[in-house]
mmCIF file of C-alpha atoms and ligand atoms in Angstrom:
data_model
loop_
_atom_site.group_PDB
_atom_site.id
_atom_site.type_symbol
_atom_site.label_atom_id
_atom_site.label_comp_id
_atom_site.label_asym_id
_atom_site.label_seq_id
_atom_site.Cartn_x
_atom_site.Cartn_y
_atom_site.Cartn_z
ATOM 1 C CA MET A 9 -19.232 -3.345 -9.223
ATOM 2 C CA ILE A 10 -17.602 -5.016 -12.145
ATOM 3 C CA GLN A 11 -14.764 -3.963 -14.385
ATOM 4 C CA LYS A 12 -16.915 -2.412 -17.085
ATOM 5 C CA ASP A 13 -18.555 -0.062 -14.567
ATOM 6 C CA PHE A 14 -15.274 1.838 -14.619
ATOM 7 C CA LEU A 15 -15.396 2.486 -18.367
ATOM 8 C CA PRO A 16 -16.336 6.145 -18.850
ATOM 9 C CA ASN A 17 -19.099 7.576 -21.005
ATOM 10 C CA GLN A 18 -18.140 9.717 -23.935
ATOM 11 C CA TYR A 19 -16.266 12.810 -22.736
ATOM 12 C CA SER A 20 -17.575 16.170 -23.807
ATOM 13 C CA ASP A 21 -14.971 18.896 -24.100
ATOM 14 C CA LEU A 22 -11.426 18.135 -23.069
ATOM 15 C CA PRO A 23 -9.707 21.104 -21.401
ATOM 16 C CA ALA A 24 -6.640 22.308 -23.297
ATOM 17 C CA GLU A 25 -4.378 22.161 -20.258
ATOM 18 C CA GLY A 26 -4.212 22.080 -16.492
ATOM 19 C CA LYS A 27 -2.385 20.839 -13.431
ATOM 20 C CA VAL A 28 -3.423 18.691 -10.479
ATOM 21 C CA THR A 29 -1.498 17.662 -7.364
ATOM 22 C CA TRP A 30 -2.230 14.842 -4.911
ATOM 23 C CA LYS A 31 -0.464 13.495 -1.867
ATOM 24 C CA ALA A 32 -1.064 9.795 -1.162
ATOM 25 C CA PRO A 33 0.208 7.813 1.815
ATOM 26 C CA SER A 34 1.844 4.439 2.010
ATOM 27 C CA ASN A 35 0.099 1.588 3.852
ATOM 28 C CA ILE A 36 1.134 -1.386 5.944
ATOM 29 C CA ALA A 37 -0.701 -4.683 5.539
ATOM 30 C CA LEU A 38 -1.891 -6.586 8.604
ATOM 31 C CA VAL A 39 -3.150 -9.544 6.565
ATOM 32 C CA LYS A 40 -0.799 -9.775 3.614
ATOM 33 C CA TYR A 41 -1.456 -9.886 -0.108
ATOM 34 C CA TRP A 42 1.042 -12.324 -1.589
ATOM 35 C CA GLY A 43 0.155 -14.064 -4.837
ATOM 36 C CA LYS A 44 -1.913 -12.737 -7.705
ATOM 37 C CA ARG A 45 -3.766 -13.752 -10.828
ATOM 38 C CA GLU A 46 -3.893 -11.949 -14.166
ATOM 39 C CA ASN A 47 -4.786 -8.228 -14.158
ATOM 40 C CA GLN A 48 -3.580 -7.681 -10.626
ATOM 41 C CA ILE A 49 -6.339 -9.776 -9.083
ATOM 42 C CA PRO A 50 -5.197 -10.826 -5.594
ATOM 43 C CA ALA A 51 -5.031 -14.520 -4.728
ATOM 44 C CA ASN A 52 -6.320 -13.702 -1.246
ATOM 45 C CA PRO A 53 -7.949 -10.800 0.586
ATOM 46 C CA SER A 54 -5.816 -8.404 2.634
ATOM 47 C CA ILE A 55 -6.230 -5.507 5.048
ATOM 48 C CA SER A 56 -3.978 -2.591 5.935
ATOM 49 C CA PHE A 57 -3.521 0.457 8.087
ATOM 50 C CA THR A 58 -3.189 3.562 5.966
ATOM 51 C CA LEU A 59 -0.070 5.474 7.015
ATOM 52 C CA ASP A 60 0.449 9.191 7.338
ATOM 53 C CA ALA A 61 4.051 10.411 7.228
ATOM 54 C CA CYS A 62 5.303 8.095 4.483
ATOM 55 C CA ALA A 63 3.718 9.561 1.382
ATOM 56 C CA THR A 64 4.237 10.501 -2.250
ATOM 57 C CA THR A 65 3.270 13.869 -3.698
ATOM 58 C CA THR A 66 2.628 13.889 -7.427
ATOM 59 C CA SER A 67 1.755 16.743 -9.749
ATOM 60 C CA VAL A 68 0.473 16.075 -13.226
ATOM 61 C CA THR A 69 0.573 18.938 -15.715
ATOM 62 C CA PHE A 70 -1.424 18.083 -18.833
ATOM 63 C CA SER A 71 -1.569 19.744 -22.233
ATOM 64 C CA LYS A 72 -3.536 18.705 -25.310
ATOM 65 C CA LYS A 73 -1.521 16.937 -28.039
ATOM 66 C CA GLU A 74 -1.904 17.310 -31.781
ATOM 67 C CA ASN A 75 -2.926 13.692 -32.289
ATOM 68 C CA ASP A 76 -4.463 10.981 -30.133
ATOM 69 C CA SER A 77 -1.944 8.209 -30.694
ATOM 70 C CA GLY A 78 0.181 6.622 -27.981
ATOM 71 C CA PHE A 79 1.249 7.885 -24.586
ATOM 72 C CA SER A 80 3.401 10.925 -24.116
ATOM 73 C CA PHE A 81 4.880 11.885 -20.756
ATOM 74 C CA ASP A 82 7.959 13.174 -18.977
ATOM 75 C CA LEU A 83 8.779 12.012 -15.500
ATOM 76 C CA PHE A 84 10.673 13.820 -12.750
ATOM 77 C CA LEU A 85 11.621 12.584 -9.291
ATOM 78 C CA ASP A 86 12.583 15.413 -6.939
ATOM 79 C CA GLY A 87 12.894 17.724 -9.923
ATOM 80 C CA LYS A 88 15.246 15.473 -11.898
ATOM 81 C CA PRO A 89 14.330 13.408 -14.979
ATOM 82 C CA LYS A 90 13.867 9.769 -13.981
ATOM 83 C CA ALA A 91 14.153 7.616 -17.098
ATOM 84 C CA ASP A 92 14.250 4.298 -15.217
ATOM 85 C CA PHE A 93 10.715 4.867 -13.807
ATOM 86 C CA LYS A 94 9.285 5.380 -17.284
ATOM 87 C CA PRO A 95 8.669 1.718 -18.258
ATOM 88 C CA LYS A 96 6.562 1.238 -15.128
ATOM 89 C CA ILE A 97 4.436 4.286 -15.954
ATOM 90 C CA GLN A 98 4.187 3.169 -19.592
ATOM 91 C CA THR A 99 2.850 -0.239 -18.447
ATOM 92 C CA PHE A 100 0.463 1.492 -16.040
ATOM 93 C CA PHE A 101 -0.863 3.744 -18.833
ATOM 94 C CA GLU A 102 -1.352 0.699 -21.075
ATOM 95 C CA ARG A 103 -3.336 -1.062 -18.355
ATOM 96 C CA VAL A 104 -5.563 1.894 -17.491
ATOM 97 C CA SER A 105 -6.077 3.502 -20.897
ATOM 98 C CA ASP A 106 -9.469 1.817 -21.546
ATOM 99 C CA TYR A 107 -10.717 3.295 -18.283
ATOM 100 C CA VAL A 108 -9.253 6.799 -18.680
ATOM 101 C CA PRO A 109 -9.062 7.079 -22.483
ATOM 102 C CA PHE A 110 -8.310 10.824 -22.311
ATOM 103 C CA ILE A 111 -4.697 9.915 -21.486
ATOM 104 C CA THR A 112 -3.857 9.486 -25.177
ATOM 105 C CA SER A 113 -5.085 13.044 -25.870
ATOM 106 C CA TYR A 114 -2.554 14.717 -23.601
ATOM 107 C CA HIS A 115 1.126 15.149 -22.996
ATOM 108 C CA PHE A 116 1.801 14.790 -19.268
ATOM 109 C CA LYS A 117 4.546 16.201 -17.112
ATOM 110 C CA ILE A 118 4.615 14.000 -14.014
ATOM 111 C CA GLU A 119 6.541 15.430 -11.069
ATOM 112 C CA THR A 120 6.837 13.227 -8.036
ATOM 113 C CA SER A 121 8.592 13.230 -4.689
ATOM 114 C CA ASN A 122 8.537 11.002 -1.626
ATOM 115 C CA SER A 123 8.493 12.115 1.991
ATOM 116 C CA PHE A 124 10.815 9.262 2.890
ATOM 117 C CA PRO A 125 14.431 9.019 1.766
ATOM 118 C CA HIS A 126 14.860 7.601 -1.723
ATOM 119 C CA SER A 127 16.857 4.497 -0.885
ATOM 120 C CA SER A 128 15.296 3.656 2.475
ATOM 121 C CA GLY A 129 14.037 0.230 1.480
ATOM 122 C CA ILE A 130 10.508 1.630 1.741
ATOM 123 C CA ALA A 131 8.610 0.869 -1.431
ATOM 124 C CA SER A 132 7.159 3.973 -3.036
ATOM 125 C CA SER A 133 5.006 2.002 -5.463
ATOM 126 C CA ALA A 134 1.880 1.980 -3.269
ATOM 127 C CA SER A 135 1.884 5.713 -2.483
ATOM 128 C CA GLY A 136 3.249 6.610 -5.931
ATOM 129 C CA MET A 137 0.661 4.686 -7.933
ATOM 130 C CA ALA A 138 -2.109 5.935 -5.644
ATOM 131 C CA ALA A 139 -1.049 9.583 -6.079
ATOM 132 C CA LEU A 140 -0.801 9.231 -9.867
ATOM 133 C CA SER A 141 -4.198 7.492 -10.077
ATOM 134 C CA LEU A 142 -5.779 10.269 -8.031
ATOM 135 C CA CYS A 143 -4.326 12.852 -10.396
ATOM 136 C CA LEU A 144 -5.849 10.995 -13.365
ATOM 137 C CA MET A 145 -9.188 10.764 -11.583
ATOM 138 C CA ASP A 146 -9.061 14.459 -10.795
ATOM 139 C CA ILE A 147 -8.653 15.196 -14.498
ATOM 140 C CA GLU A 148 -11.504 12.818 -15.321
ATOM 141 C CA ARG A 149 -13.721 14.556 -12.767
ATOM 142 C CA GLN A 150 -13.140 17.793 -14.651
ATOM 143 C CA LEU A 151 -14.672 16.023 -17.671
ATOM 144 C CA ASP A 152 -17.616 14.628 -15.737
ATOM 145 C CA ALA A 153 -18.938 17.032 -13.139
ATOM 146 C CA THR A 154 -21.619 14.566 -11.997
ATOM 147 C CA MET A 155 -19.056 12.120 -10.616
ATOM 148 C CA GLU A 156 -19.760 11.214 -6.999
ATOM 149 C CA GLN A 157 -17.061 11.080 -4.332
ATOM 150 C CA GLY A 158 -17.681 7.383 -3.626
ATOM 151 C CA PHE A 159 -17.143 6.499 -7.268
ATOM 152 C CA PHE A 160 -14.113 8.790 -7.475
ATOM 153 C CA ASN A 161 -12.419 6.919 -4.614
ATOM 154 C CA LYS A 162 -13.367 3.481 -5.911
ATOM 155 C CA LYS A 163 -12.125 4.184 -9.391
ATOM 156 C CA ALA A 164 -8.908 5.780 -8.067
ATOM 157 C CA SER A 165 -8.346 2.585 -6.077
ATOM 158 C CA PHE A 166 -9.217 0.475 -9.143
ATOM 159 C CA LEU A 167 -6.647 2.341 -11.277
ATOM 160 C CA ALA A 168 -4.005 2.251 -8.530
ATOM 161 C CA ARG A 169 -4.421 -1.531 -8.270
ATOM 162 C CA LEU A 170 -3.508 -1.833 -11.939
ATOM 163 C CA GLY A 171 -0.256 -0.008 -11.173
ATOM 164 C CA SER A 172 0.706 -1.895 -8.030
ATOM 165 C CA GLY A 173 -1.697 -4.184 -6.155
ATOM 166 C CA SER A 174 -1.241 -2.791 -2.659
ATOM 167 C CA ALA A 175 -1.586 0.776 -3.994
ATOM 168 C CA CYS A 176 -5.356 0.279 -4.091
ATOM 169 C CA ARG A 177 -5.261 0.399 -0.276
ATOM 170 C CA SER A 178 -3.617 3.871 -0.273
ATOM 171 C CA ILE A 179 -6.542 6.074 -1.303
ATOM 172 C CA GLU A 180 -8.557 6.311 1.910
ATOM 173 C CA GLY A 181 -7.907 5.759 5.624
ATOM 174 C CA CYS A 182 -7.614 4.323 8.135
ATOM 175 C CA LEU A 183 -8.284 0.616 7.743
ATOM 176 C CA ILE A 184 -8.681 -0.641 4.177
ATOM 177 C CA GLN A 185 -9.679 -4.085 3.005
ATOM 178 C CA TRP A 186 -9.053 -5.391 -0.501
ATOM 179 C CA GLY A 187 -10.044 -8.712 -2.072
ATOM 180 C CA MET A 188 -13.225 -10.761 -2.114
ATOM 181 C CA HIS A 189 -14.174 -12.240 1.223
ATOM 182 C CA SER A 190 -17.482 -14.038 1.707
ATOM 183 C CA ASP A 191 -18.159 -12.406 5.094
ATOM 184 C CA ILE A 192 -17.216 -8.842 4.152
ATOM 185 C CA PRO A 193 -20.042 -7.145 2.254
ATOM 186 C CA GLU A 194 -18.951 -5.021 -0.732
ATOM 187 C CA SER A 195 -15.449 -6.540 -0.646
ATOM 188 C CA SER A 196 -13.942 -6.698 -4.112
ATOM 189 C CA ASP A 197 -10.887 -7.957 -5.952
ATOM 190 C CA LEU A 198 -10.988 -4.797 -8.043
ATOM 191 C CA PHE A 199 -10.518 -2.079 -5.413
ATOM 192 C CA GLY A 200 -10.044 -1.438 -1.711
ATOM 193 C CA ILE A 201 -12.916 -0.520 0.606
ATOM 194 C CA LYS A 202 -13.071 1.132 3.994
ATOM 195 C CA TYR A 203 -13.318 -1.656 6.574
ATOM 196 C CA PRO A 204 -17.073 -1.906 7.132
ATOM 197 C CA PHE A 205 -17.243 -3.329 10.675
ATOM 198 C CA LYS A 206 -16.887 -1.870 14.147
ATOM 199 C CA VAL A 207 -13.326 -0.999 15.125
ATOM 200 C CA ASP A 208 -12.528 -0.348 18.786
ATOM 201 C CA SER A 209 -10.916 3.025 19.465
ATOM 202 C CA VAL A 210 -7.655 1.373 20.579
ATOM 203 C CA PHE A 211 -6.969 0.554 16.907
ATOM 204 C CA LYS A 212 -7.784 4.020 15.635
ATOM 205 C CA ASN A 213 -4.597 5.784 16.600
ATOM 206 C CA PHE A 214 -1.953 3.115 16.266
ATOM 207 C CA HIS A 215 1.658 4.034 15.674
ATOM 208 C CA ASP A 216 4.036 2.421 13.188
ATOM 209 C CA THR A 217 7.715 3.076 13.768
ATOM 210 C CA ILE A 218 9.578 1.804 10.727
ATOM 211 C CA LEU A 219 13.045 0.521 11.513
ATOM 212 C CA LEU A 220 15.268 0.832 8.453
ATOM 213 C CA VAL A 221 17.349 -2.304 8.760
ATOM 214 C CA HIS A 222 18.487 -2.454 5.178
ATOM 215 C CA LYS A 223 18.201 0.452 2.794
ATOM 216 C CA GLY A 224 19.510 -1.198 -0.359
ATOM 217 C CA ALA A 225 17.405 -2.603 -3.167
ATOM 218 C CA LYS A 226 15.730 -5.971 -2.521
ATOM 219 C CA GLN A 227 17.264 -9.044 -4.155
ATOM 220 C CA VAL A 228 13.844 -10.225 -5.290
ATOM 221 C CA SER A 229 11.094 -7.850 -6.390
ATOM 222 C CA SER A 230 7.490 -8.146 -5.214
ATOM 223 C CA SER A 231 6.289 -9.066 -8.703
ATOM 224 C CA VAL A 232 8.726 -11.986 -8.881
ATOM 225 C CA GLY A 233 7.666 -13.027 -5.364
ATOM 226 C CA HIS A 234 3.957 -12.902 -6.235
ATOM 227 C CA ASN A 235 4.578 -15.070 -9.298
ATOM 228 C CA LEU A 236 6.371 -17.709 -7.277
ATOM 229 C CA MET A 237 3.077 -18.370 -5.474
ATOM 230 C CA HIS A 238 1.728 -19.982 -8.662
ATOM 231 C CA ASP A 239 3.346 -23.370 -8.178
ATOM 232 C CA HIS A 240 3.928 -22.989 -4.492
ATOM 233 C CA PRO A 241 3.338 -26.156 -2.450
ATOM 234 C CA TYR A 242 1.646 -24.260 0.404
ATOM 235 C CA ALA A 243 -0.276 -21.679 -1.653
ATOM 236 C CA GLU A 244 -3.814 -23.009 -1.203
ATOM 237 C CA ASN A 245 -3.467 -23.325 2.565
ATOM 238 C CA ARG A 246 -1.934 -19.883 2.787
ATOM 239 C CA PHE A 247 -4.763 -18.291 0.797
ATOM 240 C CA ARG A 248 -7.334 -20.061 3.005
ATOM 241 C CA GLN A 249 -5.508 -18.858 6.116
ATOM 242 C CA ALA A 250 -5.739 -15.221 4.961
ATOM 243 C CA HIS A 251 -9.540 -15.568 4.732
ATOM 244 C CA GLN A 252 -9.605 -17.086 8.222
ATOM 245 C CA ASN A 253 -7.398 -14.362 9.649
ATOM 246 C CA LEU A 254 -9.763 -11.708 8.326
ATOM 247 C CA ASP A 255 -12.609 -13.511 10.086
ATOM 248 C CA LYS A 256 -10.614 -13.576 13.320
ATOM 249 C CA LEU A 257 -9.709 -9.898 12.971
ATOM 250 C CA LYS A 258 -13.382 -8.981 12.835
ATOM 251 C CA VAL A 259 -13.786 -10.130 16.447
ATOM 252 C CA VAL A 260 -10.435 -8.646 17.466
ATOM 253 C CA PHE A 261 -11.327 -5.199 16.075
ATOM 254 C CA THR A 262 -14.800 -5.214 17.610
ATOM 255 C CA GLU A 263 -13.569 -6.218 21.051
ATOM 256 C CA GLY A 264 -10.375 -4.161 21.067
ATOM 257 C CA ASP A 265 -8.446 -7.400 21.658
ATOM 258 C CA LEU A 266 -4.783 -6.358 21.469
ATOM 259 C CA GLU A 267 -3.482 -9.820 22.285
ATOM 260 C CA GLY A 268 -5.493 -11.346 19.448
ATOM 261 C CA PHE A 269 -4.323 -8.580 17.128
ATOM 262 C CA ILE A 270 -0.657 -9.229 17.905
ATOM 263 C CA GLU A 271 -1.048 -12.954 17.320
ATOM 264 C CA ILE A 272 -2.587 -12.509 13.873
ATOM 265 C CA VAL A 273 -0.339 -9.678 12.705
ATOM 266 C CA GLU A 274 2.965 -11.294 13.695
ATOM 267 C CA SER A 275 1.884 -14.648 12.289
ATOM 268 C CA GLU A 276 0.949 -12.968 8.992
ATOM 269 C CA ALA A 277 4.372 -11.298 8.776
ATOM 270 C CA LEU A 278 6.244 -14.528 9.393
ATOM 271 C CA THR A 279 3.966 -16.468 7.045
ATOM 272 C CA LEU A 280 4.713 -13.982 4.263
ATOM 273 C CA HIS A 281 8.418 -14.600 4.723
ATOM 274 C CA ALA A 282 7.866 -18.343 5.120
ATOM 275 C CA MET A 283 6.239 -18.304 1.675
ATOM 276 C CA MET A 284 9.367 -16.657 0.289
ATOM 277 C CA MET A 285 11.632 -19.177 1.967
ATOM 278 C CA THR A 286 9.607 -22.089 0.588
ATOM 279 C CA SER A 287 9.251 -20.762 -2.974
ATOM 280 C CA ASN A 288 11.092 -22.351 -5.853
ATOM 281 C CA PRO A 289 13.591 -20.718 -6.168
ATOM 282 C CA TYR A 290 13.645 -19.892 -2.455
ATOM 283 C CA PHE A 291 14.866 -16.601 -1.073
ATOM 284 C CA ILE A 292 15.252 -14.707 2.208
ATOM 285 C CA LEU A 293 14.631 -10.975 2.537
ATOM 286 C CA MET A 294 15.104 -10.749 6.301
ATOM 287 C CA LYS A 295 18.546 -9.796 7.619
ATOM 288 C CA PRO A 296 20.203 -10.869 10.884
ATOM 289 C CA ASP A 297 19.124 -7.535 12.398
ATOM 290 C CA THR A 298 15.514 -8.217 11.412
ATOM 291 C CA LEU A 299 15.588 -11.338 13.600
ATOM 292 C CA GLU A 300 17.415 -9.571 16.411
ATOM 293 C CA ILE A 301 14.682 -6.934 16.484
ATOM 294 C CA ILE A 302 11.897 -9.531 16.459
ATOM 295 C CA ASN A 303 13.465 -11.374 19.373
ATOM 296 C CA LYS A 304 13.929 -8.170 21.336
ATOM 297 C CA ILE A 305 10.295 -7.209 20.780
ATOM 298 C CA TRP A 306 9.156 -10.616 22.044
ATOM 299 C CA ASP A 307 11.415 -10.365 25.057
ATOM 300 C CA PHE A 308 10.301 -6.793 25.889
ATOM 301 C CA ARG A 309 6.638 -7.722 25.555
ATOM 302 C CA LYS A 310 7.064 -10.699 27.847
ATOM 303 C CA ARG A 311 8.931 -8.648 30.463
ATOM 304 C CA THR A 312 6.679 -5.587 30.440
ATOM 305 C CA GLN A 313 3.308 -6.743 29.058
ATOM 306 C CA VAL A 314 3.408 -3.641 26.815
ATOM 307 C CA PRO A 315 1.316 -4.527 23.723
ATOM 308 C CA ILE A 316 3.887 -3.791 21.045
ATOM 309 C CA CYS A 317 4.360 -6.021 18.013
ATOM 310 C CA PHE A 318 5.987 -6.164 14.602
ATOM 311 C CA THR A 319 5.074 -6.707 11.016
ATOM 312 C CA LEU A 320 7.199 -6.946 7.889
ATOM 313 C CA ASP A 321 6.619 -6.158 4.263
ATOM 314 C CA ALA A 322 8.591 -7.681 1.424
ATOM 315 C CA GLY A 323 11.950 -6.584 2.787
ATOM 316 C CA ALA A 324 14.220 -6.518 5.826
ATOM 317 C CA ASN A 325 12.760 -3.423 7.506
ATOM 318 C CA VAL A 326 10.617 -3.905 10.592
ATOM 319 C CA HIS A 327 7.355 -2.058 11.254
ATOM 320 C CA VAL A 328 6.843 -1.736 15.008
ATOM 321 C CA LEU A 329 3.135 -1.342 15.814
ATOM 322 C CA TYR A 330 1.712 -0.073 19.118
ATOM 323 C CA PRO A 331 -1.298 1.820 20.427
ATOM 324 C CA GLU A 332 -1.194 5.477 21.466
ATOM 325 C CA ALA A 333 -1.522 4.583 25.167
ATOM 326 C CA VAL A 334 1.952 2.982 25.303
ATOM 327 C CA LYS A 335 3.696 5.455 23.024
ATOM 328 C CA GLU A 336 6.221 6.711 25.593
ATOM 329 C CA GLN A 337 7.348 3.237 26.664
ATOM 330 C CA ALA A 338 7.487 2.034 23.071
ATOM 331 C CA ILE A 339 9.618 4.927 21.839
ATOM 332 C CA GLN A 340 11.974 4.558 24.777
ATOM 333 C CA PHE A 341 12.365 0.833 24.096
ATOM 334 C CA ILE A 342 12.923 1.448 20.383
ATOM 335 C CA GLN A 343 15.578 4.056 21.080
ATOM 336 C CA ASN A 344 17.315 2.056 23.796
ATOM 337 C CA GLU A 345 17.291 -1.377 22.211
ATOM 338 C CA LEU A 346 16.224 -1.424 18.575
ATOM 339 C CA VAL A 347 17.791 1.571 16.873
ATOM 340 C CA ALA A 348 21.204 -0.071 17.150
ATOM 341 C CA HIS A 349 19.990 -2.609 14.577
ATOM 342 C CA CYS A 350 19.001 0.039 12.024
ATOM 343 C CA GLU A 351 21.267 1.028 9.159
ATOM 344 C CA ASN A 352 22.946 4.266 10.306
ATOM 345 C CA GLY A 353 20.463 4.334 13.207
ATOM 346 C CA HIS A 354 17.676 5.423 10.854
ATOM 347 C CA TYR A 355 13.983 4.951 11.567
ATOM 348 C CA ILE A 356 10.736 6.720 10.656
ATOM 349 C CA CYS A 357 7.940 7.531 13.107
ATOM 350 C CA ASP A 358 4.649 7.043 11.356
ATOM 351 C CA ARG A 359 1.065 6.477 12.452
ATOM 352 C CA ILE A 360 -2.343 5.664 11.069
ATOM 353 C CA GLY A 361 -3.549 8.255 8.602
ATOM 354 C CA LYS A 362 -6.731 9.445 6.990
ATOM 355 C CA GLY A 363 -5.846 8.827 3.362
ATOM 356 C CA ALA A 364 -4.836 10.830 0.318
ATOM 357 C CA ARG A 365 -5.601 14.504 -0.178
ATOM 358 C CA LYS A 366 -5.551 17.020 -2.947
ATOM 359 C CA LEU A 367 -3.005 19.804 -2.606
ATOM 360 C CA VAL A 368 -3.660 23.315 -3.701
ATOM 361 C CA GLN A 369 -1.319 23.819 -6.611
ATOM 362 C CA ASN A 370 2.179 25.011 -5.883
ATOM 363 C CA ILE A 371 1.587 24.901 -2.127
ATOM 364 C CA GLN A 372 2.964 21.654 -0.819
HETATM 365 O O1 PMV B 5 1.722 -4.196 -4.221
HETATM 366 P P1 PMV B 5 2.892 -5.100 -4.425
HETATM 367 O O2 PMV B 5 2.780 -5.878 -5.687
HETATM 368 O O3 PMV B 5 4.188 -4.376 -4.277
HETATM 369 O O4 PMV B 5 2.851 -6.210 -3.270
HETATM 370 C C1 PMV B 5 2.905 -5.890 -1.919
HETATM 371 C C2 PMV B 5 3.053 -7.104 -1.085
HETATM 372 C C3 PMV B 5 3.279 -6.890 0.398
HETATM 373 O O5 PMV B 5 3.676 -5.577 0.695
HETATM 374 C C4 PMV B 5 4.365 -7.834 0.837
HETATM 375 C C5 PMV B 5 2.033 -7.235 1.194
HETATM 376 C C6 PMV B 5 0.904 -6.257 1.156
HETATM 377 O O6 PMV B 5 -0.243 -6.728 1.269
HETATM 378 O O7 PMV B 5 1.143 -5.044 1.079
#
């Protein structure tokens, strides 16, 4: 599919008002997206586990406006007006308005809340943009009853990508791939797809315990970080490596090769941070406790042979990944040795999830 396939036909009658509510999960990348071109086109393909517990719930109440000019919306986080989120939504509306042109016909009340604590260092942009995109798609589906589910999901992912790249991987579960890759049929830079190859059952109920090492705001935002890949001395090699890692993962997933999985996932996490450290200007998002945790995981794995590993996103928090079969040992290890490195001992137990879902209004 190409961009213009997401332009809608003429709408018939626009409903005067309504309300839709969606809950969308966060996701954790195994092969990382870091670097982008114009219009949120990724510089390399990526793949992620969809999460379950970390999620954003968004309600959009819409009412017809007098005139069709400009965007009109109010935004509430946990019931309180949130003026500082408005520019991001304004930019999102500008980017998506050709694809969902009804948005200029309505005034929107956007009410959003996250399942995870506000300042936990967990980015809400992926789940937030996914939930909002699904709400818009739900309204569009009311205008076009013939819309198929496959198209609904693809276009929701397409819109979410325009809000925040990784958000396009937060529509469906459990393993989502985004970005053109020559050996992955149907892969696209425009939206995420369900991973199309065989995945051994060991990878189908993975856990992700998120250790909250540093809850404050990041010193460098993802968008600044992505941009620094433009003149980065190692960019081309890094982008090539992401393609190769997706090829390697294909075998790993088919064979249920946990050792191979760990090698790729940990290398991807450290490469992401190596790119940050070798950007111009350079920066470091890991904290001393991030490194302590990594070393303890390596030591524990060596001692016990328990297949537990880590990944990182663009921050200091550590995602500890492990299969269901070793859950008890992993949790014990985390509590005994790793929690001490978390800010106020805080961590979140999450696991692979099935993707976003619509909520019946007012029942959340
Ligand atoms: O979606 P963004 O622009 O916030 O970028 C996300 C980048 C990483 O989380 C570091 C990697 C990824 O693929 O999710």
